[in-house]
Structure formats: structure tokens, C-alpha cells
JSON list of C-alpha atoms in Angstrom, two decimals:
[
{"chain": "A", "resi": 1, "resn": "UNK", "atom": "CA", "xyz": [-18.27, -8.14, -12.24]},
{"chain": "A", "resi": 2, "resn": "UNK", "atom": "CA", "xyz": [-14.61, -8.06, -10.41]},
{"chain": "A", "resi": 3, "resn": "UNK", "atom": "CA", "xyz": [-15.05, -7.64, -6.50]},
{"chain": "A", "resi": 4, "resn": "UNK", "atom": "CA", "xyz": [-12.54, -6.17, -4.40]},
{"chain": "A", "resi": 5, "resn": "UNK", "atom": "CA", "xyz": [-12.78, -6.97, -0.82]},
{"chain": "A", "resi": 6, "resn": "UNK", "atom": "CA", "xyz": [-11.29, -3.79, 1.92]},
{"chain": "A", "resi": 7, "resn": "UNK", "atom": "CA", "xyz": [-9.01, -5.00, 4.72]},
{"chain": "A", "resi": 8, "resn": "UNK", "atom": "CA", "xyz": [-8.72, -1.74, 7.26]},
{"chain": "A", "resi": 9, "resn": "UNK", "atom": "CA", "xyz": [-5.63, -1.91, 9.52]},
{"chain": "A", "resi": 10, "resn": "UNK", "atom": "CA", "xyz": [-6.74, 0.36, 12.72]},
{"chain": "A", "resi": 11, "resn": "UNK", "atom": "CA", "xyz": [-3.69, 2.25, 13.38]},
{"chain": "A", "resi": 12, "resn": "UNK", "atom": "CA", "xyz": [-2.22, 4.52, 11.35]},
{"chain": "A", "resi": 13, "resn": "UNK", "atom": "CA", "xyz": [1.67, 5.02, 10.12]},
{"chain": "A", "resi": 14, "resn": "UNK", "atom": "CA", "xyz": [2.17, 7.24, 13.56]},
{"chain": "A", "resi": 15, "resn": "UNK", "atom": "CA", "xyz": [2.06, 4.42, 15.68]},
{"chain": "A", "resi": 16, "resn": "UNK", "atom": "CA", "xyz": [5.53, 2.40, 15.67]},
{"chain": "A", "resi": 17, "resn": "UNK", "atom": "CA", "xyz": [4.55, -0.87, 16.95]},
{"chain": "A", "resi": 18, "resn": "UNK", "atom": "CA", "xyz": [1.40, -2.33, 15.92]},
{"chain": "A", "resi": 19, "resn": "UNK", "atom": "CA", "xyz": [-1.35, -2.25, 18.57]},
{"chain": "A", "resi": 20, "resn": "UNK", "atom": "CA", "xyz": [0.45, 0.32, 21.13]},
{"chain": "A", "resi": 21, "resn": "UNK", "atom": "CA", "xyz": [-2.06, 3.12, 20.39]},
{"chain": "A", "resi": 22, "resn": "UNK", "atom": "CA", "xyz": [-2.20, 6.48, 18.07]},
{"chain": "A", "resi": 23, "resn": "UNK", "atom": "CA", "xyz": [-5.50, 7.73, 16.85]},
{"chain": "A", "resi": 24, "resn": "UNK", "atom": "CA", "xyz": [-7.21, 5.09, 13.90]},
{"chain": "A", "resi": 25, "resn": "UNK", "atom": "CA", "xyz": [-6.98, 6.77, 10.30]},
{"chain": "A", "resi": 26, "resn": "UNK", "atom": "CA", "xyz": [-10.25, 8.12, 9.18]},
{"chain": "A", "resi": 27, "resn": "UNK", "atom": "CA", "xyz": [-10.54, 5.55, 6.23]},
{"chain": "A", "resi": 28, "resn": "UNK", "atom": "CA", "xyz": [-14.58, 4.55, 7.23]},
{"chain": "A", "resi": 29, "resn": "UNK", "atom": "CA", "xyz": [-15.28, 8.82, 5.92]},
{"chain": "A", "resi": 30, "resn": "UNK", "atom": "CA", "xyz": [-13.19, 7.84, 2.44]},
{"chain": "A", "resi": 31, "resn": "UNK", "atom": "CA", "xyz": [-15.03, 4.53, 2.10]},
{"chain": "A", "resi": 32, "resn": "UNK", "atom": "CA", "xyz": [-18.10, 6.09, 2.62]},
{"chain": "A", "resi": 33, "resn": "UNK", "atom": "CA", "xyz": [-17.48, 9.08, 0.33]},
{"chain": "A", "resi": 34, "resn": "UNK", "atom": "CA", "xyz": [-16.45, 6.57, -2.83]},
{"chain": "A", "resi": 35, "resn": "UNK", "atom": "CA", "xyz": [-18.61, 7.10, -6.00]},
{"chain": "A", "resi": 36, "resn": "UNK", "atom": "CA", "xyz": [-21.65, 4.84, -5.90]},
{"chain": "A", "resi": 37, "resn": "UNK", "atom": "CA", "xyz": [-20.19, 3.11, -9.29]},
{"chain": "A", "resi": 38, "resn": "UNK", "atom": "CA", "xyz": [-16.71, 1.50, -7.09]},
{"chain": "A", "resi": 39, "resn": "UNK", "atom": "CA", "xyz": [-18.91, 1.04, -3.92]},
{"chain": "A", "resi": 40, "resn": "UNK", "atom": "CA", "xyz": [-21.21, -1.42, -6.02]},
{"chain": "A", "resi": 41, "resn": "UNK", "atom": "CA", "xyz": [-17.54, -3.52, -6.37]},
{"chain": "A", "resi": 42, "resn": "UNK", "atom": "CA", "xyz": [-16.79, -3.78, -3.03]},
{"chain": "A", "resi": 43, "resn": "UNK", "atom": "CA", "xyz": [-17.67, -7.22, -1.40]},
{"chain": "A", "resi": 44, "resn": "UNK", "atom": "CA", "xyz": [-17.39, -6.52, 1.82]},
{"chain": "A", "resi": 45, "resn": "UNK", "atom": "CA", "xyz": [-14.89, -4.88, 4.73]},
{"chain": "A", "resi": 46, "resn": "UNK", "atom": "CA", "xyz": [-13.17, -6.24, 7.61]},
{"chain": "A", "resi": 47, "resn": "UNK", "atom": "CA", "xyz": [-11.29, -4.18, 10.29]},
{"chain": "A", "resi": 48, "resn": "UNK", "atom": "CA", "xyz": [-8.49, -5.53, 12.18]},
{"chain": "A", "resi": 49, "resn": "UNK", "atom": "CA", "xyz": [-7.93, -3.45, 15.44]},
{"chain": "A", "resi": 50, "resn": "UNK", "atom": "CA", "xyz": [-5.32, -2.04, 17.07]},
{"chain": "A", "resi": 51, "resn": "UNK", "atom": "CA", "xyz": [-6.10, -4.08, 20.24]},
{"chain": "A", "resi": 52, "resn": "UNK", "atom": "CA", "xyz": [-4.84, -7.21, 18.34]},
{"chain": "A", "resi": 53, "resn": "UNK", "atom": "CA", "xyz": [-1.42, -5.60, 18.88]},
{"chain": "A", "resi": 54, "resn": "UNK", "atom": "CA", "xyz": [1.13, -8.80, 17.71]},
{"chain": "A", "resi": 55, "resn": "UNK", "atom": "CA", "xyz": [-1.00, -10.57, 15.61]},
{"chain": "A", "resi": 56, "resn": "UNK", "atom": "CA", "xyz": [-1.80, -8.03, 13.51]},
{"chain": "A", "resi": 57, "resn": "UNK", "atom": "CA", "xyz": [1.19, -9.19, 10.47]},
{"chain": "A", "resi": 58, "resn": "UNK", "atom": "CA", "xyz": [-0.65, -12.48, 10.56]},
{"chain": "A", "resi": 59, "resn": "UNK", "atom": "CA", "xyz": [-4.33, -11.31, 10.23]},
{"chain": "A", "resi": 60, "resn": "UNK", "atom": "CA", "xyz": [-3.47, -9.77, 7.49]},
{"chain": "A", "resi": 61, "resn": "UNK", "atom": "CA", "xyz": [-1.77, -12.13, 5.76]},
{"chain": "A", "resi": 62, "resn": "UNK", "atom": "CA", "xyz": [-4.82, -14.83, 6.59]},
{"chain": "A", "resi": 63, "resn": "UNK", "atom": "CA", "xyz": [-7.50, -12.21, 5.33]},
{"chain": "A", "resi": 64, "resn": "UNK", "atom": "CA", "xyz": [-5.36, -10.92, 1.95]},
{"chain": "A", "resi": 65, "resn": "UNK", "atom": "CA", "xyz": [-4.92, -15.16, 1.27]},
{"chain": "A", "resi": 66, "resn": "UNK", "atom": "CA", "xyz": [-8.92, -16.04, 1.49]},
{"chain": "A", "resi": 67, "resn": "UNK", "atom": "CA", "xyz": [-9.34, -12.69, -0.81]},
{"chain": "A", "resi": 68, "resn": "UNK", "atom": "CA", "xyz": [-7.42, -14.13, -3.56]},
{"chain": "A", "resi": 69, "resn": "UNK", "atom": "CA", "xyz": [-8.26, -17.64, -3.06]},
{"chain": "A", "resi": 70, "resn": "UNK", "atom": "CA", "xyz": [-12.23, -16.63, -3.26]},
{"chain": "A", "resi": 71, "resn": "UNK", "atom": "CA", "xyz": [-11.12, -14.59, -6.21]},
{"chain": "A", "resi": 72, "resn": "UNK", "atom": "CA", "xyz": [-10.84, -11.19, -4.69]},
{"chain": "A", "resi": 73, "resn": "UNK", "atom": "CA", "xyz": [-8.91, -8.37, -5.08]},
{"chain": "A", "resi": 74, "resn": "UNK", "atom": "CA", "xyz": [-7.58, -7.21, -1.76]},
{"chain": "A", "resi": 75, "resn": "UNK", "atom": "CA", "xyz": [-7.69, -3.60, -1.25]},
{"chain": "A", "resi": 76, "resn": "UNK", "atom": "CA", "xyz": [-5.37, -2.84, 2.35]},
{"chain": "A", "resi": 77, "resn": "UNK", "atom": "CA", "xyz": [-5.74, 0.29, 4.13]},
{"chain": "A", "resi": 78, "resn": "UNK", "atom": "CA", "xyz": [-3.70, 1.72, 7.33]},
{"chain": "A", "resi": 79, "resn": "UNK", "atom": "CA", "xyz": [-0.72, 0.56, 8.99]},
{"chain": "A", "resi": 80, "resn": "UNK", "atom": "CA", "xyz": [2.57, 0.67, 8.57]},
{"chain": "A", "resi": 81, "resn": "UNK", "atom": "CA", "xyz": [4.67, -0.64, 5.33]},
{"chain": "A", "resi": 82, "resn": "UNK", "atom": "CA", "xyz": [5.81, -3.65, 7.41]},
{"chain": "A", "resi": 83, "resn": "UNK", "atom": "CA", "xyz": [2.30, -5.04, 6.65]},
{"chain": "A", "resi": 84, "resn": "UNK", "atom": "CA", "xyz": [3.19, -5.73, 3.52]},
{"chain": "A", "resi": 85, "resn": "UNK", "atom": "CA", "xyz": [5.44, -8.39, 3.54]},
{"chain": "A", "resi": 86, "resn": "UNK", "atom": "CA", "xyz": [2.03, -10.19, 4.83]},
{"chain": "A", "resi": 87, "resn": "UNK", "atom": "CA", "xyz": [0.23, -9.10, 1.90]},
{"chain": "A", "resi": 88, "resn": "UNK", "atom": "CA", "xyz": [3.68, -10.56, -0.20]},
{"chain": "A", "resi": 89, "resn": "UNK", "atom": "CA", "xyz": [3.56, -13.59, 1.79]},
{"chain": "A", "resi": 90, "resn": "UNK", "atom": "CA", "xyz": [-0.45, -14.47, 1.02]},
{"chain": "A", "resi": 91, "resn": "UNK", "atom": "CA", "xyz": [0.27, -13.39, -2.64]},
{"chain": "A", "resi": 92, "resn": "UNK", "atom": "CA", "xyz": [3.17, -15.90, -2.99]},
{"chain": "A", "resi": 93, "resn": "UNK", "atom": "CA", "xyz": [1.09, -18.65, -1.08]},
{"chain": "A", "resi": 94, "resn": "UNK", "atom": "CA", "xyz": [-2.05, -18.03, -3.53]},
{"chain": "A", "resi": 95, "resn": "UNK", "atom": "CA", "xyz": [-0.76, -16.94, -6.83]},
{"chain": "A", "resi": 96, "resn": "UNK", "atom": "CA", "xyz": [3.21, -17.55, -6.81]},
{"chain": "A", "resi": 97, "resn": "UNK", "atom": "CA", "xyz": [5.50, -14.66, -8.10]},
{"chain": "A", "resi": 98, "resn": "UNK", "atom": "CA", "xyz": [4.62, -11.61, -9.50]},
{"chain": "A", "resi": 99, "resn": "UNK", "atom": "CA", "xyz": [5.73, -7.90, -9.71]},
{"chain": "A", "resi": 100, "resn": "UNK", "atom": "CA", "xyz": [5.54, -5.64, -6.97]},
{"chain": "A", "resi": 101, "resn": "UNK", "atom": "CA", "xyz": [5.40, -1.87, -7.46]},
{"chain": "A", "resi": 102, "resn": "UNK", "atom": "CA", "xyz": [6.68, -0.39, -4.40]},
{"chain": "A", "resi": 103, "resn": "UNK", "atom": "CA", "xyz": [6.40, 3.16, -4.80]},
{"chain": "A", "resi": 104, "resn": "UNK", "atom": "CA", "xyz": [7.56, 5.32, -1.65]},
{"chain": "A", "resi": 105, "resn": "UNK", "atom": "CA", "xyz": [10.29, 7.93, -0.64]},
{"chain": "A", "resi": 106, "resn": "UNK", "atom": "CA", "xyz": [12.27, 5.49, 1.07]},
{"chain": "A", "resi": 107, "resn": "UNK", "atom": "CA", "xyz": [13.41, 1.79, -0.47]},
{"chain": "A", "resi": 108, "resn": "UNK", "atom": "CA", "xyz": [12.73, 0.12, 2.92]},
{"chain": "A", "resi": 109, "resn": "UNK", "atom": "CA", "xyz": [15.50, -2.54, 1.88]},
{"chain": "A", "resi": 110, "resn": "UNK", "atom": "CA", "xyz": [17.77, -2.43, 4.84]},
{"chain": "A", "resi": 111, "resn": "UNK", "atom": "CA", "xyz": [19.59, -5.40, 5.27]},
{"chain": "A", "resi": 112, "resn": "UNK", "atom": "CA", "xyz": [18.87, -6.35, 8.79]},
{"chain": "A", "resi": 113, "resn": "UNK", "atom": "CA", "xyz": [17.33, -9.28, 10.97]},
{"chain": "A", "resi": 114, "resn": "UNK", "atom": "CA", "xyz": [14.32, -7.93, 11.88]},
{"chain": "A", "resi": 115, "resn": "UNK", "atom": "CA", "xyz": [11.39, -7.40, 9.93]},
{"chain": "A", "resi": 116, "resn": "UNK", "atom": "CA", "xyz": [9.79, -3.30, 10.35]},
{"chain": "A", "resi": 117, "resn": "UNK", "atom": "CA", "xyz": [9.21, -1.26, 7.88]},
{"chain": "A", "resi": 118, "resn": "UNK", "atom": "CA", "xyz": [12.63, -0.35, 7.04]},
{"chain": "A", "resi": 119, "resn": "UNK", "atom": "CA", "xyz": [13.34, -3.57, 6.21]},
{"chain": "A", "resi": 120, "resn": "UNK", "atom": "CA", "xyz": [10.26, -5.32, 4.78]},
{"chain": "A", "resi": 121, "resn": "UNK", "atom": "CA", "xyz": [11.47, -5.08, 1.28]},
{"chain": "A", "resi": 122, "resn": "UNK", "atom": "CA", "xyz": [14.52, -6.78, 1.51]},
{"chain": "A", "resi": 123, "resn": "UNK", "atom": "CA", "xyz": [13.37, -9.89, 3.70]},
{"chain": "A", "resi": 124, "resn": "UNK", "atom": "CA", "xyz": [9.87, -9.87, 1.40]},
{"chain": "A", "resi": 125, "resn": "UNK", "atom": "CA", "xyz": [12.21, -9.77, -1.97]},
{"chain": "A", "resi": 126, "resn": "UNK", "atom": "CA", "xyz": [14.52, -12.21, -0.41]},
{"chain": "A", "resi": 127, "resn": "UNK", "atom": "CA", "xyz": [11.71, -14.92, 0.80]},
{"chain": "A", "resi": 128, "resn": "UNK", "atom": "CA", "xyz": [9.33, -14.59, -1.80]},
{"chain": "A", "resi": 129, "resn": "UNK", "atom": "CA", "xyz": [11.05, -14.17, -5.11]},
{"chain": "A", "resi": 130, "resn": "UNK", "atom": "CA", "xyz": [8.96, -11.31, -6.47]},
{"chain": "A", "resi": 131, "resn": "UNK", "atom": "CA", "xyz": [9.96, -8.65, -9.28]},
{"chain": "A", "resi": 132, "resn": "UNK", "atom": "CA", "xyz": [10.83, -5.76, -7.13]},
{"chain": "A", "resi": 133, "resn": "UNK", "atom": "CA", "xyz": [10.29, -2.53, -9.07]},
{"chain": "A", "resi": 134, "resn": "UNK", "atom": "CA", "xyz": [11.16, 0.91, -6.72]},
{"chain": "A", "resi": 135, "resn": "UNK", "atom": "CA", "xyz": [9.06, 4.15, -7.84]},
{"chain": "A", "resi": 136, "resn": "UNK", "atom": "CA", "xyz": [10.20, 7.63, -6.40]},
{"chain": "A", "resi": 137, "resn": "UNK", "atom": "CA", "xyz": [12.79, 6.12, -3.66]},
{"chain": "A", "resi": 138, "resn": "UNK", "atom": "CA", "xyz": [14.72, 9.60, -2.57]},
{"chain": "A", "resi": 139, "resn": "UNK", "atom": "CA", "xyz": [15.57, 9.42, 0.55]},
{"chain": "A", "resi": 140, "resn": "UNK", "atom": "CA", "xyz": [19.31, 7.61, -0.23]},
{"chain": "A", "resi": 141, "resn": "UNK", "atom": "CA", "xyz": [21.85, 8.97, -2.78]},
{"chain": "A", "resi": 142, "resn": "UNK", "atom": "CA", "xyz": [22.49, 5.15, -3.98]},
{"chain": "A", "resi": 143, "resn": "UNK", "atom": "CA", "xyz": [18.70, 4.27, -3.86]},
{"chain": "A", "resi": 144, "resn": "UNK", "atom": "CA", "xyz": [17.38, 6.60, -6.09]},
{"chain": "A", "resi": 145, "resn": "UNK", "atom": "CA", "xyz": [14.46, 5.53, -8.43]},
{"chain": "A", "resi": 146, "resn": "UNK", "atom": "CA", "xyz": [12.56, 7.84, -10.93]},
{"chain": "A", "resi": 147, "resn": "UNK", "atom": "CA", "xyz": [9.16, 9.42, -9.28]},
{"chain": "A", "resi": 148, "resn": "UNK", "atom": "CA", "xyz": [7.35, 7.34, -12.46]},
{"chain": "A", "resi": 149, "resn": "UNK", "atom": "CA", "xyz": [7.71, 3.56, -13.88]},
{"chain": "A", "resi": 150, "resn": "UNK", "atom": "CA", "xyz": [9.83, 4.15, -17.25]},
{"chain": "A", "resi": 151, "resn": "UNK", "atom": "CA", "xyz": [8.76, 1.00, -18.38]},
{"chain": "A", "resi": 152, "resn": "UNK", "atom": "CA", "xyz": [6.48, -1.71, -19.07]},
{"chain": "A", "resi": 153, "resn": "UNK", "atom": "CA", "xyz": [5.67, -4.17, -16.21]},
{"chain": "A", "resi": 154, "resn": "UNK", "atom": "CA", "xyz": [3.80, -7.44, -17.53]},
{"chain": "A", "resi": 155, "resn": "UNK", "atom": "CA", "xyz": [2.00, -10.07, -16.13]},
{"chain": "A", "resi": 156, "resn": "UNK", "atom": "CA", "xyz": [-0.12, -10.10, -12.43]},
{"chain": "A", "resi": 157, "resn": "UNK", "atom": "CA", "xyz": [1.06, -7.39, -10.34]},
{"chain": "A", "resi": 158, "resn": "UNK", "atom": "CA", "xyz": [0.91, -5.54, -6.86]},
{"chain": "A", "resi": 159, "resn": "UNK", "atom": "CA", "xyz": [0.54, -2.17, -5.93]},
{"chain": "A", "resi": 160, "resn": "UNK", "atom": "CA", "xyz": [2.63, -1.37, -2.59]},
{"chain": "A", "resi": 161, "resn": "UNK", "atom": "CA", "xyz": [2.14, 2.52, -1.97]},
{"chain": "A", "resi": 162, "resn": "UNK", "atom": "CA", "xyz": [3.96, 4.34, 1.21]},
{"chain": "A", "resi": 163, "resn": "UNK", "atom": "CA", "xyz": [2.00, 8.34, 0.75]},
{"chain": "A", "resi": 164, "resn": "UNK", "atom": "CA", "xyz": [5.22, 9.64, 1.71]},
{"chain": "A", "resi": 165, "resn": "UNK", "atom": "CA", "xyz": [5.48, 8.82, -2.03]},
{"chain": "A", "resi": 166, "resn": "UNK", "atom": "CA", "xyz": [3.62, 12.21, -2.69]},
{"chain": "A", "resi": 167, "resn": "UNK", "atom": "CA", "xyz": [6.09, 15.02, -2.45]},
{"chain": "A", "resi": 168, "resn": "UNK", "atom": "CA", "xyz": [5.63, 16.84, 1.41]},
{"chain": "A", "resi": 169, "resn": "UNK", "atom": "CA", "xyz": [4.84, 20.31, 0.05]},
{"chain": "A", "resi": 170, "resn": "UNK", "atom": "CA", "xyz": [1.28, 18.97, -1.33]},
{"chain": "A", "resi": 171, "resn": "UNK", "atom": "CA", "xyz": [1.27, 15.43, 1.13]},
{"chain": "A", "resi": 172, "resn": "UNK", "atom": "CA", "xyz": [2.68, 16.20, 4.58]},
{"chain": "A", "resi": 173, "resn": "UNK", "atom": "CA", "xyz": [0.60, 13.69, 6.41]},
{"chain": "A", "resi": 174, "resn": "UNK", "atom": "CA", "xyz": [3.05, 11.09, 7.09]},
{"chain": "A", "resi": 175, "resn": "UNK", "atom": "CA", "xyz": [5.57, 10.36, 9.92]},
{"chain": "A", "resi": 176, "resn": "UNK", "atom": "CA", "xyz": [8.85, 10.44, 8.12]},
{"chain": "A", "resi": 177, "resn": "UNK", "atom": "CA", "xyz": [8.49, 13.06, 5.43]},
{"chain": "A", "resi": 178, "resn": "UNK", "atom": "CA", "xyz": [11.30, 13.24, 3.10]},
{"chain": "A", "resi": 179, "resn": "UNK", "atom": "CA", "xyz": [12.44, 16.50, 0.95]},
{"chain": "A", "resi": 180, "resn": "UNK", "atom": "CA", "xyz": [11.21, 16.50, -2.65]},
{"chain": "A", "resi": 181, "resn": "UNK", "atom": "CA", "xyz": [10.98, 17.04, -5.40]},
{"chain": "A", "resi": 182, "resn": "UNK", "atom": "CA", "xyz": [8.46, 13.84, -4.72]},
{"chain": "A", "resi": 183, "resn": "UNK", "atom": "CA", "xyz": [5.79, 12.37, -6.23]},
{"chain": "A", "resi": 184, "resn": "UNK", "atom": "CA", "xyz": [2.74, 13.99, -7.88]},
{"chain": "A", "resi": 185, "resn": "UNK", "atom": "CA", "xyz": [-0.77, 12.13, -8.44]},
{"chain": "A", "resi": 186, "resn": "UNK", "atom": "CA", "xyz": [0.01, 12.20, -12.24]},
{"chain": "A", "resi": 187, "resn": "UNK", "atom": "CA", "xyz": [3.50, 10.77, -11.59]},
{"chain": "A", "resi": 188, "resn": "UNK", "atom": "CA", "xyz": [1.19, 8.00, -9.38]},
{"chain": "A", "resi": 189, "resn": "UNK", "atom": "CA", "xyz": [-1.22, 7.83, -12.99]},
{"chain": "A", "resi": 190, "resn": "UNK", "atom": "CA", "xyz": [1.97, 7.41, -15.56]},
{"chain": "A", "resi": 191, "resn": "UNK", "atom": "CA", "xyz": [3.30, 4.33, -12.70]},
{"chain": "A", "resi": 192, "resn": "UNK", "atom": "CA", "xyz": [0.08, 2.40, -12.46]},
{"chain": "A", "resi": 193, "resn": "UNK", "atom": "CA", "xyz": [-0.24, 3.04, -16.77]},
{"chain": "A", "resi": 194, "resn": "UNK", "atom": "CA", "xyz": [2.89, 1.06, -16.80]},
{"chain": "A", "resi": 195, "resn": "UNK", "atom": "CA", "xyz": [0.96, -1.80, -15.31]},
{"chain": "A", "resi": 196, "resn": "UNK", "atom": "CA", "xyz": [0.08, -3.78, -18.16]},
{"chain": "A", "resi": 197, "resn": "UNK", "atom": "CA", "xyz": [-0.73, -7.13, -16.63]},
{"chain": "A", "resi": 198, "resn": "UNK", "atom": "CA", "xyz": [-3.63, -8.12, -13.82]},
{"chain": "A", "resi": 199, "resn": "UNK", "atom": "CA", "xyz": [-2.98, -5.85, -10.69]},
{"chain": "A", "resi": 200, "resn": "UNK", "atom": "CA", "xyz": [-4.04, -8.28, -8.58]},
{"chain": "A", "resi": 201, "resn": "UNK", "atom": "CA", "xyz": [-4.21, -6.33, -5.22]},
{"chain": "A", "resi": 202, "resn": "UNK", "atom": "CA", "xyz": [-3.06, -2.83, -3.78]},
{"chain": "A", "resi": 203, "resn": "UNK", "atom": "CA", "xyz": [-1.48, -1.74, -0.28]},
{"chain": "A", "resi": 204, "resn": "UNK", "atom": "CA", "xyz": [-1.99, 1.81, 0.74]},
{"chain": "A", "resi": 205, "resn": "UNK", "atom": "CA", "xyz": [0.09, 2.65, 3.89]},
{"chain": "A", "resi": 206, "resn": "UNK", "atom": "CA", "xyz": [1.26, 5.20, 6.39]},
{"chain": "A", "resi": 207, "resn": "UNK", "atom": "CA", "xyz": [-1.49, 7.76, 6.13]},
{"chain": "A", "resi": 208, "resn": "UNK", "atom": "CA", "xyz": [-1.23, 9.77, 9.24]},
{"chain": "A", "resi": 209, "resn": "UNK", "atom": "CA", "xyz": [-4.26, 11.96, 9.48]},
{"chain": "A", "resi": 210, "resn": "UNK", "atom": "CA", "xyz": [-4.43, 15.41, 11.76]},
{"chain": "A", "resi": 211, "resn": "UNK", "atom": "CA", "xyz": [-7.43, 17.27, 12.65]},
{"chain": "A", "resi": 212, "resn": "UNK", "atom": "CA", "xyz": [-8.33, 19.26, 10.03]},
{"chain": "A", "resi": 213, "resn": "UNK", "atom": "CA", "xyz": [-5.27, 18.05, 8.00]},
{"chain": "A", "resi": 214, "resn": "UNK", "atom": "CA", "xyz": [-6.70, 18.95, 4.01]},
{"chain": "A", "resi": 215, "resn": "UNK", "atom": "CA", "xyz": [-5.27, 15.92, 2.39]},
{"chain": "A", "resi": 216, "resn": "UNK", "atom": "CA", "xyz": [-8.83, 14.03, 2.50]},
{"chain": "A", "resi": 217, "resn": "UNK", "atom": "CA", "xyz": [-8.88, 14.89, -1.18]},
{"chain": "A", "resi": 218, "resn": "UNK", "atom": "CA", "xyz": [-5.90, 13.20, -2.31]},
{"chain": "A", "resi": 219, "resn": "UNK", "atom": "CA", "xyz": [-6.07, 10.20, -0.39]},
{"chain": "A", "resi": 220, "resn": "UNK", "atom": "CA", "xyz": [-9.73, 9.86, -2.01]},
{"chain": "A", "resi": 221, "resn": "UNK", "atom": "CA", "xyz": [-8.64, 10.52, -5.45]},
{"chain": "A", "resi": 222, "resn": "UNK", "atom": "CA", "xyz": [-5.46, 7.56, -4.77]},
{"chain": "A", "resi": 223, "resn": "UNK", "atom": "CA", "xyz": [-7.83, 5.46, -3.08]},
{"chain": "A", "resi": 224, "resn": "UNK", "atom": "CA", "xyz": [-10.48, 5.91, -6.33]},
{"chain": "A", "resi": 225, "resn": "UNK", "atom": "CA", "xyz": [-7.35, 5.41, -9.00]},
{"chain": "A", "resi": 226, "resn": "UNK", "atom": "CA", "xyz": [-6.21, 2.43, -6.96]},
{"chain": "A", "resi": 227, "resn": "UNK", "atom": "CA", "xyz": [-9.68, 0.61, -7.18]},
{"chain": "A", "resi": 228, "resn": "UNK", "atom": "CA", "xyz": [-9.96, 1.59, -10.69]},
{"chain": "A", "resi": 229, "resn": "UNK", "atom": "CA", "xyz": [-7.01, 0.14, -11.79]},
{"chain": "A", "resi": 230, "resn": "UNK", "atom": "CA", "xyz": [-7.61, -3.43, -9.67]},
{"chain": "A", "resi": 231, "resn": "UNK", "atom": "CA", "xyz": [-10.88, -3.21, -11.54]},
{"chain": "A", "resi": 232, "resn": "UNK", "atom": "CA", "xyz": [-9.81, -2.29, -15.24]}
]
């Protein structure tokens, strides 16, 4: 039976730098609401705090690399998108190239310097060598990419997923919301369908819960179509 192992980044996609605070996403209440038939493939969960502030990038890059080398799917949740170029980085140390799915509102490709999450996907597509494939990228005239995959992607794969994917009139829990029309959970179905290969692990970032925010069902039902698709 395929195990996936859940890596929980305690800060959420409010909180610019890494360890400098904002209230921790309420992912232990989705984990422990998962049907009974995913929760039997979860081997294990580890939490990396806030409080590790710095080192953060490189926990998670040590904890997605002993997933995949014990033969794990890695399933991260919270943080910003900057966290995956660790989750690239491991993948490329482990398991060399393969395709990356980013789907988000923004391409995150800037060409600058410094690594955040404006600019992950250009210095992870640049060191790496992985397929890039953009899903539902609006937030640039020249960066536009269709809100579904229009074609086939083969071989192991990653799932990269920003929420403010979803379009903001039925997702508005994220820090930089951008004007749809966005993504829909059926536009999120059609992408991963397009996945024909091994997904081999999944990133689900910048979640920014509010008190009694109603988007506990979506992020459940993309949390439940992410595992089922690592698992298929």
C-alpha cells in the first residue's frame, strides 16, 4: 500500500518572512477530518514551526528528501510558495527531473537575485532543470496560462498549488488575491487528469485562514483530491 508522509509548515501565506509570526493555518482540524480510507495511508506527520524562522527552506528540503528516499510521497502543507523550490531541490537530489505543475494566479518567475515567492519559479526552473508547466497564471497580460492543463503530462510529476489558484469570489483566503475569472475545483480535477505519469509529491501553499472564514470545505476537498491522486 503507497504511504504518503505530511510535512506541516507552521505559518501560513500571511506571514512574509518565515518564522516572524501570523497565526498557524488550521491544517491539524483538515488532517483530522480526512476519510478514514486516506488516513490509513498516511505514515506519519512532522511539523516544522514557525520559531525555526531561517531554517525553515532547509527543513523542508531535508524532510521532503528522506520521504522520497524511504519511498514516500511527500504531502507539504502551509507556508509560502518560496518553500517550494526546497521541495524542487530534494526532488532533483532524489529522483532527477521531472514535471512540475505549478498551478497559481501568479507565475512567480521574476527574474531577480533573491529567492521569495515571486521568484521561486524562475531560480527553481533555472537550477534544477524541471518541465515547468503554468496552470491558471492571470495576474500578467504576457503570463497568461489556461485555468486547466490542455494536455498530456507524462512521466513522474509534482503538484505545486498556490489557492490563490481558486478564483477569489468562491476562495478569498489568501494574501494576494487576484481578479478572476480563476480557477474552479473541476478546473483543479481536468489539471491533475492530465497527469498521466507517477505524481510523486504535492505542495499546497498560501492558505490564509480567518475566523470563521467558510473555505474549510474546499481546502478539504483539494487536500482529499491531492492525496488521491499521489495515491492512484
Amino acid at each position: 500500500m503507497r504511504k504518503v508522509r505530511v510535512i506541516v509548515v507552521d505559518y501560513d501565506g500571511g506571514t512574509k518572512v518565515p518564522g516572524s509570526g501570523g497565526s498557524s493555518p488550521a491544517w491539524h482540524v483538515v488532517l483530522e477530518d480526512l476519510p478514514i480510507s486516506l488516513r490509513a495511508h498516511i505514515a506519519g506527520q512532522l511539523t516544522i514551526s514557525r520559531s525555526l524562522g531561517r531554517y525553515i527552506p532547509s527543513m523542508v528540503r531535508f524532510a521532503i528528501g528522506d520521504c522520497l528516499r524511504d519511498g514516500l510521497s511527500p504531502l507539504l502543507l502551509g507556508g509560502d510558495h518560496s518553500l517550494s523550490y526546497a521541495t524542487a531541490w530534494a526532488a532533483r537530489e532524489c529522483v532527477g527531473t521531472l514535471a512540475v505543475v505549478h498551478a497559481d494566479a501568479h507565475h512567480d518567475s521574476y527574474q531577480v537575485p533573491y529567492l521569495s515567492n515571486y521568484s521561486f519559479a524562475y531560480h527553481a526552473g533555472r537550477d534544477f532543470g524541471h518541465q515547468w508547466h503554468g496552470v491558471g497564471w492571470r495576474h500578467e497580460p504576457d503570463q497568461l496560462r489556461s485555468r486547466r492543463l490542455e494536455y498530456d503530462v507524462r512521466g513522474p510529476s509534482w503538484l505545486s498549488f498556490d489557492f490563490d489558484y481558486f478564483d477569489p469570489e468562491i476562495f478569498p483566503a489568501v494574501r494576494f488575491p487576484v481578479p478572476g475569472p480563476g480557477g474552479t475545483p473541476e478546473d483543479l480535477d481536468a489539471t491533475i487528469d492530465r497527469m498521466k505519469g507517477p505524481l510523486l509529491g504535492v505542495d499546497l501553499l498560501e492558505w490564509m485562514p480567518a475566523p470563521g472564514a467558510e473555505n474549510s470545505d474546499l481546502v478539504m476537498r483539494t487536500v482529499v483530491r491531492a492525496l488521491e491522486a499521489v495515491l492512484r
